Tab-separated table of C-alpha atoms in Angstrom:
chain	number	residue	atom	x	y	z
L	1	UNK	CA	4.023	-12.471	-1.252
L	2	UNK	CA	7.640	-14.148	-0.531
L	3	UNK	CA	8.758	-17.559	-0.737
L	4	UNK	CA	10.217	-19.463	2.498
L	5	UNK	CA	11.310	-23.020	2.233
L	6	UNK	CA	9.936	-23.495	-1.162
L	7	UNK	CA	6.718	-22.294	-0.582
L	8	UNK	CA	4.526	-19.052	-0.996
L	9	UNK	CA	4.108	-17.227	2.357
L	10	UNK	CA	1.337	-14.035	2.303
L	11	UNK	CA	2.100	-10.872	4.194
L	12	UNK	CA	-0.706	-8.612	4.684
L	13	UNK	CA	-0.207	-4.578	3.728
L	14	UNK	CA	-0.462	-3.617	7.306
L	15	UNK	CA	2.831	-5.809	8.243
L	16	UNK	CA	4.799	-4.866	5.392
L	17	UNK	CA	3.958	-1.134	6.313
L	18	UNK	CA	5.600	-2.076	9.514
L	19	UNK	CA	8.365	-4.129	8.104
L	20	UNK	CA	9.098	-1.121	6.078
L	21	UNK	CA	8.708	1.526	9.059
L	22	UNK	CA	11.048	-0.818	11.218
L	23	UNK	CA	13.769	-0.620	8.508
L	24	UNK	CA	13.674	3.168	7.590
L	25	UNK	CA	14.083	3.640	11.880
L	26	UNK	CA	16.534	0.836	12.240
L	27	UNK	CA	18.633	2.520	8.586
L	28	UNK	CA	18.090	6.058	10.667
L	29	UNK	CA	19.619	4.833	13.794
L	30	UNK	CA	22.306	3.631	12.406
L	31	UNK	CA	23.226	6.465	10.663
L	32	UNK	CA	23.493	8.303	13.621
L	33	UNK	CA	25.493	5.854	15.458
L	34	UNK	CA	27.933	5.466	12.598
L	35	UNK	CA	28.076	9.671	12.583
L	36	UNK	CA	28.672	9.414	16.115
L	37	UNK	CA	31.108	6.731	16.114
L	38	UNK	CA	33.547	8.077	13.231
L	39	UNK	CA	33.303	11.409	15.319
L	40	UNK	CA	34.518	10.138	18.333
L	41	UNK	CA	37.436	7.275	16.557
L	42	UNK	CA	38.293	10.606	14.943
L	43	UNK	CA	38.718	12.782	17.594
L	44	UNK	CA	40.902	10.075	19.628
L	45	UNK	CA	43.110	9.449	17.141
L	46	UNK	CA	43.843	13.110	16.528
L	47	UNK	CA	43.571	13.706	20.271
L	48	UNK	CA	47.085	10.889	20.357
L	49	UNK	CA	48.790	12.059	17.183
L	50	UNK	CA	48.407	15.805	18.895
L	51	UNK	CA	50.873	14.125	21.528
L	52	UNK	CA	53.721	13.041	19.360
L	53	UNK	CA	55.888	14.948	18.109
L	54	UNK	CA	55.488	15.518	13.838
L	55	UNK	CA	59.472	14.037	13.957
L	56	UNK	CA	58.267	11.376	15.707
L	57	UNK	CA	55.165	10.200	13.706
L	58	UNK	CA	56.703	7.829	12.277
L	59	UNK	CA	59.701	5.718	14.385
L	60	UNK	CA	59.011	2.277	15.195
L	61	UNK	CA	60.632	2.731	18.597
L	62	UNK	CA	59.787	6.067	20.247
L	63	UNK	CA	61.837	7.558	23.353
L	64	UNK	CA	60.869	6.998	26.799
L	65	UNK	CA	59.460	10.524	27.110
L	66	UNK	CA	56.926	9.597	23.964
L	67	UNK	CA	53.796	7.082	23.590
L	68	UNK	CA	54.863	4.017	22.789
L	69	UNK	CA	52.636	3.614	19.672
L	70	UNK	CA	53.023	4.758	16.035
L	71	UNK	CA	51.076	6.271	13.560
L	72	UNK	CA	50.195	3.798	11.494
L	73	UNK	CA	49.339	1.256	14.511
L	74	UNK	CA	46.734	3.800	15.552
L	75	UNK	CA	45.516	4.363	12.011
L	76	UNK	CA	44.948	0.469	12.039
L	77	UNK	CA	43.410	-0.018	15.330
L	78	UNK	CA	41.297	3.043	15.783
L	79	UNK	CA	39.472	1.795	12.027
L	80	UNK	CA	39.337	-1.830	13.409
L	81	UNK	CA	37.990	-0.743	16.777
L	82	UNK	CA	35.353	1.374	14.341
L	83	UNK	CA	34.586	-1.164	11.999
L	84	UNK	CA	33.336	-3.147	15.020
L	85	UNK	CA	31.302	-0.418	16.694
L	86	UNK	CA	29.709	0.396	13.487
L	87	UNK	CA	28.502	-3.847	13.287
L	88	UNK	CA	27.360	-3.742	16.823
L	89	UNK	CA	25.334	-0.154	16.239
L	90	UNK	CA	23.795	-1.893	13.174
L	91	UNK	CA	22.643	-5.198	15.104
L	92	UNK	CA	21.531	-3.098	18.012
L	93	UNK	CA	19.963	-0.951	15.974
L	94	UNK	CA	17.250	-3.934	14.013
L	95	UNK	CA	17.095	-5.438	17.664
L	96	UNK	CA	15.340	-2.454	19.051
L	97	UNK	CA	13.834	-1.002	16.498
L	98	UNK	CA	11.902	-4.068	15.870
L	99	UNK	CA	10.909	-4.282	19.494
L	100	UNK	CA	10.002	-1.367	19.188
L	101	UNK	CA	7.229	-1.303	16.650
L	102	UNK	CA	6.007	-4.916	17.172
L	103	UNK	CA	3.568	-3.272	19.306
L	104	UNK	CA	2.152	-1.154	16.744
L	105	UNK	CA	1.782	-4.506	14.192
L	106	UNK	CA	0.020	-6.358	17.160
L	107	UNK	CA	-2.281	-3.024	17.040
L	108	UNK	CA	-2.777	-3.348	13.256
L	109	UNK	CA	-3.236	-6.994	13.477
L	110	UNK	CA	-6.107	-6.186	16.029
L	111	UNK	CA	-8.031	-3.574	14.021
L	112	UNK	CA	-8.062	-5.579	10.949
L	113	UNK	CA	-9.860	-8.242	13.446
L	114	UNK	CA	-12.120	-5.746	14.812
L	115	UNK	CA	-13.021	-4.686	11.208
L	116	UNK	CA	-13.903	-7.987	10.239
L	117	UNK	CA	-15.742	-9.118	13.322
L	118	UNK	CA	-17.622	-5.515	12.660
L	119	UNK	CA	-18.094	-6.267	9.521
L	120	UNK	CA	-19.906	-9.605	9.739
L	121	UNK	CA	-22.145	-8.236	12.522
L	122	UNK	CA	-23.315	-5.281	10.211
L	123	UNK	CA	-24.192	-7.372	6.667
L	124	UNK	CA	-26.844	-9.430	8.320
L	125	UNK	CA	-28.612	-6.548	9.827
L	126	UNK	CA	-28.047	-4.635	6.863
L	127	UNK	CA	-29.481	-7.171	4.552
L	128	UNK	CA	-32.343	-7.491	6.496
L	129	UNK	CA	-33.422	-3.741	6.531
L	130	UNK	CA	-32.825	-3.719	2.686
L	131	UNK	CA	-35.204	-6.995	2.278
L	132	UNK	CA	-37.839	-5.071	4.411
L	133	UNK	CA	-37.577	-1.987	1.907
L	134	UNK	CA	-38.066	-4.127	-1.158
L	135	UNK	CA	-40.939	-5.816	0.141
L	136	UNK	CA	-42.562	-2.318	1.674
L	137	UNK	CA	-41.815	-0.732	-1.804
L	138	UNK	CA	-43.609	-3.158	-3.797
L	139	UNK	CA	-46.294	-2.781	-1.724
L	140	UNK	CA	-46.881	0.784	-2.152
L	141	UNK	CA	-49.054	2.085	-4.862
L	142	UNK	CA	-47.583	3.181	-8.014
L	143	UNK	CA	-48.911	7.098	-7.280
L	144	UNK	CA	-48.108	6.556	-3.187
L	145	UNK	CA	-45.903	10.056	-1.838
L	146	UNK	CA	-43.978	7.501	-0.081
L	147	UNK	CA	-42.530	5.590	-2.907
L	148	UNK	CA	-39.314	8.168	-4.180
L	149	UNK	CA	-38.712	8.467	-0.006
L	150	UNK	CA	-38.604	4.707	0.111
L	151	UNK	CA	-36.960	4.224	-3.354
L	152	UNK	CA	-33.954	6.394	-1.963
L	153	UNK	CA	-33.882	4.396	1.508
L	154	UNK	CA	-33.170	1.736	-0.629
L	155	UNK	CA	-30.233	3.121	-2.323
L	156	UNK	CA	-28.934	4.112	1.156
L	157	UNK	CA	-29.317	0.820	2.414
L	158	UNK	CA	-27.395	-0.548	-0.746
L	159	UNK	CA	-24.673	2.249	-0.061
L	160	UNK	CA	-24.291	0.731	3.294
L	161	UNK	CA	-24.015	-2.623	2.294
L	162	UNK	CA	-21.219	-1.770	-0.098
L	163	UNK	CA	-18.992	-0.256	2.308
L	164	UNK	CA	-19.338	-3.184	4.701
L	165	UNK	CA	-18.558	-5.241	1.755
L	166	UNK	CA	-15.417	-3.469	1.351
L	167	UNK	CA	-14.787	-3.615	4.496
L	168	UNK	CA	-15.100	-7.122	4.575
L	169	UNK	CA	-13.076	-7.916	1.792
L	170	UNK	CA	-10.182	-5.415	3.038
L	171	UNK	CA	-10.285	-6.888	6.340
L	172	UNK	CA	-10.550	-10.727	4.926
L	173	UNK	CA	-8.359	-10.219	2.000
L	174	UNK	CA	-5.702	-12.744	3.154
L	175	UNK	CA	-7.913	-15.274	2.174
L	176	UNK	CA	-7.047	-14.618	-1.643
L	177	UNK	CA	-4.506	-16.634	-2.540
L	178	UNK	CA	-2.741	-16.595	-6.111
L	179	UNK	CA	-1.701	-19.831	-6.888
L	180	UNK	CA	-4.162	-21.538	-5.603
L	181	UNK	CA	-7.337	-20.269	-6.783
L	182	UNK	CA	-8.303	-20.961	-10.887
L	183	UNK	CA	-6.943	-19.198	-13.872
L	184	UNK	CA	-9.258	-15.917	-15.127
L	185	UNK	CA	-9.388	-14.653	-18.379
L	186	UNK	CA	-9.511	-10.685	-17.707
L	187	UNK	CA	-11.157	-9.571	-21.250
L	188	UNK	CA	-14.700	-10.979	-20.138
L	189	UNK	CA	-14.886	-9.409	-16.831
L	190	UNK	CA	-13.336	-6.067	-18.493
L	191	UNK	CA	-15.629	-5.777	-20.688
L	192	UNK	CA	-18.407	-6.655	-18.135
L	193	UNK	CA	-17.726	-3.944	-15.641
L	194	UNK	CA	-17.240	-1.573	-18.625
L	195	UNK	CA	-20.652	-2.054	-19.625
L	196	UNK	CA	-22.368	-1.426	-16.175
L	197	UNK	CA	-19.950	1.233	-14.932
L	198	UNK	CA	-20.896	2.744	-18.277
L	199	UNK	CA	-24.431	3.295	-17.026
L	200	UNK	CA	-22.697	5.695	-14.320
L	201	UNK	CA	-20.231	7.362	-17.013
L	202	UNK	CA	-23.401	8.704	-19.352
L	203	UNK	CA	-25.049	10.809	-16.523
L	204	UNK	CA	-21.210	13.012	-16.978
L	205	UNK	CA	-21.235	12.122	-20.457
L	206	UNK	CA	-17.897	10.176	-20.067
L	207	UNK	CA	-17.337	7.363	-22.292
L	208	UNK	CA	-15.040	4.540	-21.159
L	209	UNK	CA	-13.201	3.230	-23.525
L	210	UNK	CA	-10.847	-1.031	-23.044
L	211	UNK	CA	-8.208	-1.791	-25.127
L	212	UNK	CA	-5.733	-3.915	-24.373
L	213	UNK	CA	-4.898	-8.077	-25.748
L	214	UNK	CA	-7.798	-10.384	-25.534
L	215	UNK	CA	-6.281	-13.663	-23.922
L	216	UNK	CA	-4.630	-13.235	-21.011
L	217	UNK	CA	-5.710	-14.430	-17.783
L	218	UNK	CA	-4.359	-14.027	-14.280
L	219	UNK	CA	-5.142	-16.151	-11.089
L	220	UNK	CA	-6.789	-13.236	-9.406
L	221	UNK	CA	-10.560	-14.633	-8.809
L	222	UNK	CA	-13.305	-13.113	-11.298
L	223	UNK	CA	-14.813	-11.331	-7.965
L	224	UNK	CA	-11.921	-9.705	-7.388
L	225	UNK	CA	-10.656	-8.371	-10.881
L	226	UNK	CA	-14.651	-7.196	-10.566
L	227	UNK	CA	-14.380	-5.433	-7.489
L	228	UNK	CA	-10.581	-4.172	-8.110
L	229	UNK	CA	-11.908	-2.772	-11.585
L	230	UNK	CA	-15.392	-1.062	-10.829
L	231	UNK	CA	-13.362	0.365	-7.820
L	232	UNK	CA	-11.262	1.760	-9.935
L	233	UNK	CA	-13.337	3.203	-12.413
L	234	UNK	CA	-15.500	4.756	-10.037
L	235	UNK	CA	-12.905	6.500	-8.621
L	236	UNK	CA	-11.916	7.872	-11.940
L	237	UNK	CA	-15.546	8.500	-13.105
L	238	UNK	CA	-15.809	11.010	-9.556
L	239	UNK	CA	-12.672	12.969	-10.980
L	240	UNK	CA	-13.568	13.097	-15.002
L	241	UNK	CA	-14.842	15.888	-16.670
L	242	UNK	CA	-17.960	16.121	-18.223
L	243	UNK	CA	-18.048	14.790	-21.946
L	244	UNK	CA	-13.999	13.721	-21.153
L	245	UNK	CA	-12.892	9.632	-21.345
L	246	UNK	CA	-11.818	7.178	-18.993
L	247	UNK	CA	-9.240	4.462	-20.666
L	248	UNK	CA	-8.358	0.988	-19.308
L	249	UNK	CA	-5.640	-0.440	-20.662
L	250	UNK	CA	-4.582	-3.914	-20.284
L	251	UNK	CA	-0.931	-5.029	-20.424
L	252	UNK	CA	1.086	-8.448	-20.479
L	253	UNK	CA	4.491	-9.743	-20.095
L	254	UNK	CA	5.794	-13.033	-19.155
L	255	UNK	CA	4.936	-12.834	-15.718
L	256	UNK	CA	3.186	-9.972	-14.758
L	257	UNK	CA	-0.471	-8.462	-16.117
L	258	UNK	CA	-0.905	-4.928	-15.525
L	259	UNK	CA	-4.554	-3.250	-15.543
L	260	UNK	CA	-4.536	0.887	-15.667
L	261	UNK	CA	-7.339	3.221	-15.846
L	262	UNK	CA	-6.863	6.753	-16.918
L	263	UNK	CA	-8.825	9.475	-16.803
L	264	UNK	CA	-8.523	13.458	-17.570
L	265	UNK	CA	-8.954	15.050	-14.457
L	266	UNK	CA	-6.967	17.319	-12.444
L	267	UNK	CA	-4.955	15.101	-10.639
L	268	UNK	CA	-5.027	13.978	-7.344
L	269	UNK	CA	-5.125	16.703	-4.589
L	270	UNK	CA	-5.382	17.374	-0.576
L	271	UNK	CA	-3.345	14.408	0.200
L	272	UNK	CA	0.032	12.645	-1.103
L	273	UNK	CA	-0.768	10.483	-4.365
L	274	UNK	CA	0.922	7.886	-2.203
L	275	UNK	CA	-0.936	7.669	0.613
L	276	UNK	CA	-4.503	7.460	-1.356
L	277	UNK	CA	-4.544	3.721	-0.852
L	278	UNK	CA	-4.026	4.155	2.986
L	279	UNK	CA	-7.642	2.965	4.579
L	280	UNK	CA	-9.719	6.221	5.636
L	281	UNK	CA	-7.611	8.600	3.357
L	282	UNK	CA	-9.592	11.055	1.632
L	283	UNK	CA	-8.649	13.224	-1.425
L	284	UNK	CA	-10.415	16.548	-2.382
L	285	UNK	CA	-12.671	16.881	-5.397
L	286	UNK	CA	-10.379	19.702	-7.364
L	287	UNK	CA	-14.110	21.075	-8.962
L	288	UNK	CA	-14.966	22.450	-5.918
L	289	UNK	CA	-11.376	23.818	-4.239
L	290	UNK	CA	-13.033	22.870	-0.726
L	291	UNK	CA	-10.966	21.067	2.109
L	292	UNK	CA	-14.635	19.503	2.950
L	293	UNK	CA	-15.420	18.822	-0.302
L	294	UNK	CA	-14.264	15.006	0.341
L	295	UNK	CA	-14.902	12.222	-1.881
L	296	UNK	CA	-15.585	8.476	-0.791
L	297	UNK	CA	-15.163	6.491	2.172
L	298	UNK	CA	-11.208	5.712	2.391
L	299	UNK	CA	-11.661	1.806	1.582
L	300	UNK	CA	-12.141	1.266	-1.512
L	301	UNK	CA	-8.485	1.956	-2.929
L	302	UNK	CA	-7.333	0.108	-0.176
L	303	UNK	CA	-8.863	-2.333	-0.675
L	304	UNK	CA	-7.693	-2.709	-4.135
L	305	UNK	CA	-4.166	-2.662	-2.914
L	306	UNK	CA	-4.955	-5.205	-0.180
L	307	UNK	CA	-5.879	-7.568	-2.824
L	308	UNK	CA	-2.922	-6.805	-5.018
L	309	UNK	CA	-0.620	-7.543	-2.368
L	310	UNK	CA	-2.382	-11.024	-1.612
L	311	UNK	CA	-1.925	-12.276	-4.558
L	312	UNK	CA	1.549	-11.424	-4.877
L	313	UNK	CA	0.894	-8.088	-6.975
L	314	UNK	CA	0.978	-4.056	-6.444
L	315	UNK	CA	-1.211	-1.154	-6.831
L	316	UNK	CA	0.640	1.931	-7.435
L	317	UNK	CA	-0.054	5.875	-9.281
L	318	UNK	CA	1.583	5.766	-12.753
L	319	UNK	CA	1.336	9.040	-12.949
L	320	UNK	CA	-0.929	12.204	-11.900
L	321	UNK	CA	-0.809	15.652	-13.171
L	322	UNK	CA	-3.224	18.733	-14.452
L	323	UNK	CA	-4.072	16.150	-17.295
L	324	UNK	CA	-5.366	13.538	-15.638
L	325	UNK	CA	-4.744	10.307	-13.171
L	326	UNK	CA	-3.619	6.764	-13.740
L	327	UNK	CA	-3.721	4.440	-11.249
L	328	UNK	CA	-2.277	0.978	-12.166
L	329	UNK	CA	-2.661	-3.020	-10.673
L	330	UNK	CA	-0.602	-5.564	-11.401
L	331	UNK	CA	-0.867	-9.297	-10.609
L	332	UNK	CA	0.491	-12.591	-11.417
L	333	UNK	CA	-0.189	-13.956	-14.848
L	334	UNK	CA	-1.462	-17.172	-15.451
L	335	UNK	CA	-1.007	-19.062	-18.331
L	336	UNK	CA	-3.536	-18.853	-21.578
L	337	UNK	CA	-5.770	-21.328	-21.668
């Protein structure tokens, strides 16, 4: 989120990542100009001090058989004339570089598009097929072959529907916006998702564990601290150890409220721990020490981050080791109610 004229202007993650890849080429190119130009102001004023004379460095008024220039005048123009080519490499430098990846944000723009035009076309169908389930499993007799089969087709279709969800909400996530929306008070939804994802956590034995103060709220919408949260957890419930804990951990300042979850795995591994909230980015489970062994869709995390940075916040790994992984997601306070 940044603030133009007074008011709050959104940027979604996909043009900051370009904003950000325009800048590190534009930084590079310069560099090499600037290399390139202090080489070659370098060599020419050598190259003319190599013609005078070392008695003649210095005289205001050479002979006629000698430049008619002195040291310090080519000192002062060959850093001027320097100074200048090192401005115009700079401006040249932002100029093309951000022609040259607008292309790749128009691309961006377009998949997020195609995602959520996808998206939209999927749920409906989805729906439908999952509606058609529940009514053919209550139908079915209580000792009918079919009814596990049918029972599993169901969590399928439910698996499906999730992942377009995400999807959806990645895709559409510009349409949460901070300051507008009502204030949320974070300790009932914690404690909420803690309780259902809690139902997951006791086929591991894990027990997940809140703490943090009870009244602070944020202006993050109650669906999306619920989503953000049971994303989270799952994610840490796939990497904890039997009989181990998962922690969230709420924390306030004056502006800012930061939610973390912890758990005691073995940290993150197969990819960068900053790339895991890149869409389609898979990590590896560490249990099974298999480059297949992948975990997860790719959305989910991103997603989180998507709606952190639409409502002015940041999702970012605090810290991951052999002892464990915490993730952490920060937003906007709001004032207590």
């Amino acid at each position: 989120m940044k603030r133009r004229g007074g008011r709050a202007v959104f940027v979604d993650s996909e043009t900051l990542a370009v904003r950000r890849a325009s800048r590190r080429v534009g930084v590079q190119i310069t560099v090499a100009s600037v290399v390139v130009i202090v080489v070659i102001v370098t060599a020419i004023y050598f190259f003319i001090i190599s013609r005078v004379a070392p008695d003649e460095l210095f005289e205001r008024v050479p002979d006629q058989n000698n430049l008619d220039v002195s040291a310090q005048e080519v000192l002062r123009d060959s850093v001027i004339l320097g100074l200048v080519l090192i401005v115009l490499a700079g401006v040249l430098g932002w100029f093309i570089t951000r022609r040259a990846v607008r292309p790749l944000g128009n691309a961006l723009r377009m998949q997020r598009a195609f995602v959520a035009d996808a998206s939209h076309e999927l749920r409906t169908p989805l729906t439908v097929l999952d509606a058609r389930l529940q009514v053919l499993q209550r139908g079915l007799a209580e000792n009918d072959p079919s009814t596990a089969a049918v029972a599993q087709l169901r969590e399928d279709a439910k698996s499906l529907i999730d992942i377009v969800n995400d999807l959806l909400l990645s895709a559409e996530a510009e349409g949460a916006r901070s300051q507008s929306n009502p204030a949320t008070p974070l300790s009932p939804v914690i404690a909420v998702v803690v309780k259902s994802m809690q139902l997951i956590a006791d086929s591991k034995a894990v027990r997940i564990t809140a703490d943090g103060p009870e009244s602070v709220w944020t202006f993050l919408p109650e669906m999306s601290v619920h989503r953000c949260l049971v994303v989270l957890l799952d994610n840490a419930l796939r990497f904890a150890p039997n009989g181990s804990e998962v922690i969230v951990t709420v924390t306030a300042t004056r502006s800012t409220v930061t939610i973390t979850v912890r758990d005691s795995g073995h940290g993150i591994q197969g990819v960068d721990p900053g790339r895991i909230f890149d869409r389609f980015v898979h990590t590896r489970n560490s249990a099974e020490q298999t480059p297949a062994a992948r975990t997860g869709f790719g959305i989910g995390l991103a997603l989180v981050r998507d709606i952190a940075v639409h409502n002015g916040g940041s999702v970012a790994v605090v810290r991951s080791s052999a002892e464990g992984t915490e993730i952490g997601f920060s937003v906007p306070r709001a004032p207590n109610h």
